[in-house]
mmCIF file of C-alpha atoms in Angstrom:
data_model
loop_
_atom_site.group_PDB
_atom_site.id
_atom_site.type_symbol
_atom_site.label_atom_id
_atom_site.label_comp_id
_atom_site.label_asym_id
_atom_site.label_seq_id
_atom_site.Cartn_x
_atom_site.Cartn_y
_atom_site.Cartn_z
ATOM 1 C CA UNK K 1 -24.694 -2.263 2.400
ATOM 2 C CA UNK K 2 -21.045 -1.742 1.127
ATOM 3 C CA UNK K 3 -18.502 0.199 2.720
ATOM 4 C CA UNK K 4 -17.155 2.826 0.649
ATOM 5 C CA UNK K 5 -13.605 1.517 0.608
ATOM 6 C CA UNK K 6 -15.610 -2.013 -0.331
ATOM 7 C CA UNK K 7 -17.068 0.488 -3.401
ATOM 8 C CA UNK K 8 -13.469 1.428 -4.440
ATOM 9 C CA UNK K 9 -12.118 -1.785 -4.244
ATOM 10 C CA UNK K 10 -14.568 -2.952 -5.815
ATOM 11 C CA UNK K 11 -13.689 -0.720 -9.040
ATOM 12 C CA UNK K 12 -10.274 -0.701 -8.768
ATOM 13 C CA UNK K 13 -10.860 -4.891 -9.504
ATOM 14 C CA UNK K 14 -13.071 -4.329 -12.199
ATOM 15 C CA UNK K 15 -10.422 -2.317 -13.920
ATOM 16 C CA UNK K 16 -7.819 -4.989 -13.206
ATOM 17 C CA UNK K 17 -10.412 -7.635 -14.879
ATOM 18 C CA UNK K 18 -11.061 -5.454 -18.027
ATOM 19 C CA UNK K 19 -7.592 -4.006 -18.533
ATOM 20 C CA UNK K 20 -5.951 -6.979 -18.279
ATOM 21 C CA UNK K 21 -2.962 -8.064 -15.684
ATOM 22 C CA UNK K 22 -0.061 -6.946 -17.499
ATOM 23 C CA UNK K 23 -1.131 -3.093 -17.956
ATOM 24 C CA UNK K 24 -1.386 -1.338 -15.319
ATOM 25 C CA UNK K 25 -1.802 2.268 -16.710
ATOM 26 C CA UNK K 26 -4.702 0.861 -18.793
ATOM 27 C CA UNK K 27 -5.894 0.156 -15.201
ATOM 28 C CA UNK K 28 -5.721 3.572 -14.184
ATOM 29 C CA UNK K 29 -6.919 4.877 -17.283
ATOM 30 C CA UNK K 30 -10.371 3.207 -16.764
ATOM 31 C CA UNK K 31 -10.353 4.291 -13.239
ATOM 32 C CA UNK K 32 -9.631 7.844 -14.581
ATOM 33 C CA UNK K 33 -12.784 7.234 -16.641
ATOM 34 C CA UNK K 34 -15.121 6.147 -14.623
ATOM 35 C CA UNK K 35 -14.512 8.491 -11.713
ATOM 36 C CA UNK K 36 -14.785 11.317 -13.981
ATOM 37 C CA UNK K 37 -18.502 10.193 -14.319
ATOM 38 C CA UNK K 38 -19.196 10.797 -10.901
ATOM 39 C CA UNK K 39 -19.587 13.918 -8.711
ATOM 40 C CA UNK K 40 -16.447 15.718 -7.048
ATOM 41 C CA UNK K 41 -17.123 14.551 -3.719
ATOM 42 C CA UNK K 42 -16.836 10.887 -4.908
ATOM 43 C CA UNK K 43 -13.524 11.475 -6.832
ATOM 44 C CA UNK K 44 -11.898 13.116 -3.421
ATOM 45 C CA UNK K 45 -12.948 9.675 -1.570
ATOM 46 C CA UNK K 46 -11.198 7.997 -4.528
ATOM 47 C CA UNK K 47 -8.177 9.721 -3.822
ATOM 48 C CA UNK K 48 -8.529 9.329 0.301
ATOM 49 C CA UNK K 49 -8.870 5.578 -0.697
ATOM 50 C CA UNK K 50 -5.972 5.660 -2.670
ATOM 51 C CA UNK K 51 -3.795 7.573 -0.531
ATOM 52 C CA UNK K 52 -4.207 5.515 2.825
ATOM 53 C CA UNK K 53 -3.893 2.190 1.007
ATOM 54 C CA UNK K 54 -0.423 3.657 -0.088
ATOM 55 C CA UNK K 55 -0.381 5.005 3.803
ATOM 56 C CA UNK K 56 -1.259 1.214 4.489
ATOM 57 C CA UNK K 57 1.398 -0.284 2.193
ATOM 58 C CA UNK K 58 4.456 2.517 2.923
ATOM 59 C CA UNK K 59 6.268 -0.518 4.712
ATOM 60 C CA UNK K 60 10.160 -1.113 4.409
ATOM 61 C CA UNK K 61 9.466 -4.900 3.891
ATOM 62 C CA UNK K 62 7.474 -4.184 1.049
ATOM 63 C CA UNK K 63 10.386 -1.450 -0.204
ATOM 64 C CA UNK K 64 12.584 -4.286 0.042
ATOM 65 C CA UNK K 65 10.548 -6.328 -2.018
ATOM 66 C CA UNK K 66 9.668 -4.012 -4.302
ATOM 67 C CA UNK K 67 13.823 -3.177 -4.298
ATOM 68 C CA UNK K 68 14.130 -6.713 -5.839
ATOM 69 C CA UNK K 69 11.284 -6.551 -8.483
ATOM 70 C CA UNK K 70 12.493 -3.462 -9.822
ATOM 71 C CA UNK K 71 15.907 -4.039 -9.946
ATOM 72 C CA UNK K 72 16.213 -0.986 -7.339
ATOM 73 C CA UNK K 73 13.671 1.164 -6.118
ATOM 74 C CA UNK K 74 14.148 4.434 -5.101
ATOM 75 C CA UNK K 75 11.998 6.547 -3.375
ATOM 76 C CA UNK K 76 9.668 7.589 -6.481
ATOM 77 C CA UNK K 77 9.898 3.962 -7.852
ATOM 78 C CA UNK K 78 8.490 2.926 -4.512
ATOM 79 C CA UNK K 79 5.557 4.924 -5.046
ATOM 80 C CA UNK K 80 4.750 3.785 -8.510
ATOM 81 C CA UNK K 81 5.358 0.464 -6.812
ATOM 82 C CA UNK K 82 2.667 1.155 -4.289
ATOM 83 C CA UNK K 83 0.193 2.742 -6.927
ATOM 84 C CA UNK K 84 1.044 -1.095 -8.730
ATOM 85 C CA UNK K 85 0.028 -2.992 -5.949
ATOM 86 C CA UNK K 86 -3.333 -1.077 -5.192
ATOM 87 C CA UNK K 87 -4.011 -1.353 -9.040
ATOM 88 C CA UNK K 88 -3.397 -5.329 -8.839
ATOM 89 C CA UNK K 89 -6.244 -5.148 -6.717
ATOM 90 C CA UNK K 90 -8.199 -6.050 -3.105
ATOM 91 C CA UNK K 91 -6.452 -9.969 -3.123
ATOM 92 C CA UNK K 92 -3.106 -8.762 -3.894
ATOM 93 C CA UNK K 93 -3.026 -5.955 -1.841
ATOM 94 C CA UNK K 94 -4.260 -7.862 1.314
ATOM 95 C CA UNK K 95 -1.801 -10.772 0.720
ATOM 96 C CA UNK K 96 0.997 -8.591 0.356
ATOM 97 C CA UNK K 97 0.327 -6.819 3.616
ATOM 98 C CA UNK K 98 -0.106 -9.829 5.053
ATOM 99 C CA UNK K 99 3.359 -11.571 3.486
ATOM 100 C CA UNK K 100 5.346 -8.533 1.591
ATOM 101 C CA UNK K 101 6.711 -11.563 -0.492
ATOM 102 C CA UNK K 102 3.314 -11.854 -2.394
ATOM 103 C CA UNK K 103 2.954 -9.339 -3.960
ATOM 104 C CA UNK K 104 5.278 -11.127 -6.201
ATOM 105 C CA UNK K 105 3.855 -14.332 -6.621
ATOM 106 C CA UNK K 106 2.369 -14.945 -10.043
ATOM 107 C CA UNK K 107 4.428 -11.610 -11.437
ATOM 108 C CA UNK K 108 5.741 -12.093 -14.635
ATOM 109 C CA UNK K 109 9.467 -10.577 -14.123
ATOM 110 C CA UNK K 110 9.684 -9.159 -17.375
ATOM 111 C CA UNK K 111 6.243 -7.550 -16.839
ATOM 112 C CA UNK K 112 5.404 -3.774 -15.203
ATOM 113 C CA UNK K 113 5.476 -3.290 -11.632
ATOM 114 C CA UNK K 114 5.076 0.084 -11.129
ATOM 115 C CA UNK K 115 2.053 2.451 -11.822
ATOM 116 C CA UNK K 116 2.505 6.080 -11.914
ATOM 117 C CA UNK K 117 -1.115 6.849 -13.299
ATOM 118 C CA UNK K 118 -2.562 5.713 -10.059
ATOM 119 C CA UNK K 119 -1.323 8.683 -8.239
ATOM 120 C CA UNK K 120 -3.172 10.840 -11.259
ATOM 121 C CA UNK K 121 -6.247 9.011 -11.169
ATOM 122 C CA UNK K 122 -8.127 11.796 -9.230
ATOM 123 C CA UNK K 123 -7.114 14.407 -10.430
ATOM 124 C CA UNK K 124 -7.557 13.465 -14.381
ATOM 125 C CA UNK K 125 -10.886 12.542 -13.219
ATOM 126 C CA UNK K 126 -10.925 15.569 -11.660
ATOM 127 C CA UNK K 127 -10.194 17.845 -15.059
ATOM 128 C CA UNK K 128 -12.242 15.755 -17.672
ATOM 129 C CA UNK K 129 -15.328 16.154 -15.060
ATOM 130 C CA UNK K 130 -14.844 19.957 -14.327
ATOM 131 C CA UNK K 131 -12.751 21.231 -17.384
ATOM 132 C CA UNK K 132 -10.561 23.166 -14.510
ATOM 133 C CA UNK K 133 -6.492 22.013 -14.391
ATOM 134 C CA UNK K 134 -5.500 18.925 -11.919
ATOM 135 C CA UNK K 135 -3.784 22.123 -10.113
ATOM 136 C CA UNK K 136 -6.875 23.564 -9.251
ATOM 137 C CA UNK K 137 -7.413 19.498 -7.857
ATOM 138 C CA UNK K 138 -4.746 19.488 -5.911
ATOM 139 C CA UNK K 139 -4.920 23.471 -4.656
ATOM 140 C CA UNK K 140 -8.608 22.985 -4.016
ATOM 141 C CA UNK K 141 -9.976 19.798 -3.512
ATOM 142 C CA UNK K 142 -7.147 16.924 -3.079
ATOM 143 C CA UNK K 143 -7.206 15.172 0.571
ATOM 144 C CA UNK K 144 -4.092 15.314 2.753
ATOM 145 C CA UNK K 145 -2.960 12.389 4.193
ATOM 146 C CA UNK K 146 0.098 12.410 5.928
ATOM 147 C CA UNK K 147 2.289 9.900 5.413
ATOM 148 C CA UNK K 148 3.704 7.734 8.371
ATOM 149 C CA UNK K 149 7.124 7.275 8.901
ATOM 150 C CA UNK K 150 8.501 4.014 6.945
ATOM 151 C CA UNK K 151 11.514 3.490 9.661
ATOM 152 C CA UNK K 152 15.249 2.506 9.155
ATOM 153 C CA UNK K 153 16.645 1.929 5.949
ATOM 154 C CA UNK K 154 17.314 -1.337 4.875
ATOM 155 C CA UNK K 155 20.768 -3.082 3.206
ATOM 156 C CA UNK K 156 20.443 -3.534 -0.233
ATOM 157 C CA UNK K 157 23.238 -6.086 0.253
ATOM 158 C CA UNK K 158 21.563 -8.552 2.018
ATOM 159 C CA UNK K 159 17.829 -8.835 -0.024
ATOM 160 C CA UNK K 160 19.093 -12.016 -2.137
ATOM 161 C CA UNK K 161 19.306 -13.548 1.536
ATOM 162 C CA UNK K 162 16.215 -12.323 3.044
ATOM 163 C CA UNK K 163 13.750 -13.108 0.058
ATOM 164 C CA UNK K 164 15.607 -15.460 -1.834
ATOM 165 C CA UNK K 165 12.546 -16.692 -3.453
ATOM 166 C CA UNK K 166 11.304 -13.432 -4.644
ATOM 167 C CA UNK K 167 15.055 -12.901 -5.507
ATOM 168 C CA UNK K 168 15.596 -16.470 -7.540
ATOM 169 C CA UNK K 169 12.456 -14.769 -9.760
ATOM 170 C CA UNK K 170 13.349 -11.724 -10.239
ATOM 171 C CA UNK K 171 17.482 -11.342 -10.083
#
C-alpha cells in the first residue's frame, strides 16, 4: 500500500519526467493539472505535502547553498528555491537533505533554480476544480504549517570557502 506522501512524490516525479529538467514551472503546471482532477480533500494533502517538505528543507545549509546558486538568495528567493528542490523531485530532495551540496550536482548553472509555481500549485488546483478564487483556498481550506525556526544567519563572505565546489560551478 503507498503512503500518501509516497502518492505525492510519486507525482511530483512524474511531472519532473514529462516536463522536462530544465522547467520547473512546467512542473508545477502539470501538478496544477492533475490535482485539479481530484477532490478538495486530496488537493489540501498536496499542499500539507508541500508545505512540510519546505518545513523539512528550511535549513541554513541549504540557504547557503542555495545563496551560491542564485547568485544571492534572499528570503523569498529561498522559498522559490525550496519549491525548486521539491519540484526536482523524491532523489534530489533526499540527497540534498542528506548533503545540502547536492542539490547542485548535475545543475546546469545557467539553468532555473527557483520555482515560485510550486507554492501555487494548490490553490490553482484549487480554483480550476471549484471555480471559487485561490483566496477562498487559502481563507477556507489551505493547511497551516508553521514554519520552524531556520537559526543564525550565515556570512555571505565566507560561502566560496565552505562549498567551494558548489561555488567553482556556480560563481
Amino acid at each position: 500500500m503507498t503512503t500518501t506522501g509516497e502518492r505525492w512524490w510519486e507525482l511530483v516525479d512524474r511531472a519532473r519526467r514529462e516536463a522536462g529538467a530544465g522547467d520547473p514551472e512546467a512542473r508545477a503546471a502539470l501538478l496544477t493539472d492533475w490535482l485539479s482532477r481530484l477532490d478538495v480533500d486530496e488537493i489540501v494533502a498536496f499542499d500539507r505535502f508541500f508545505l512540510e517538505r519546505v518545513n523539512e528543507a528550511y535549513r541554513i545549509e541549504l540557504w547557503e547553498v542555495a545563496y551560491i546558486m542564485c547568485d544571492g538568495c534572499s528570503d523569498d528567493g529561498f522559498d522559490y528555491f525550496l519549491g525548486w528542490l521539491v519540484s526536482e523531485g523524491r532523489q534530489r530532495y533526499a540527497a540534498a537533505l542528506a548533503d545540502p551540496r547536492a542539490a547542485a550536482e548535475g545543475v546546469d548553472p545557467d539553468g532555473p533554480v527557483w520555482c515560485e509555481g510550486m507554492w501555487g500549485v494548490a490553490s490553482r488546483a484549487f480554483a480550476a476544480k471549484t471555480g471559487e478564487s485561490g483566496d477562498v483556498y487559502y481563507q477556507q481550506h489551505a493547511p497551516v504549517v508553521p514554519r520552524s525556526d531556520i537559526g543564525e544567519p550565515f556570512d555571505e563572505d565566507t560561502l566560496e570557502e565552505r562549498y567551494p565546489e558548489v561555488a567553482a560551478r556556480f560563481c
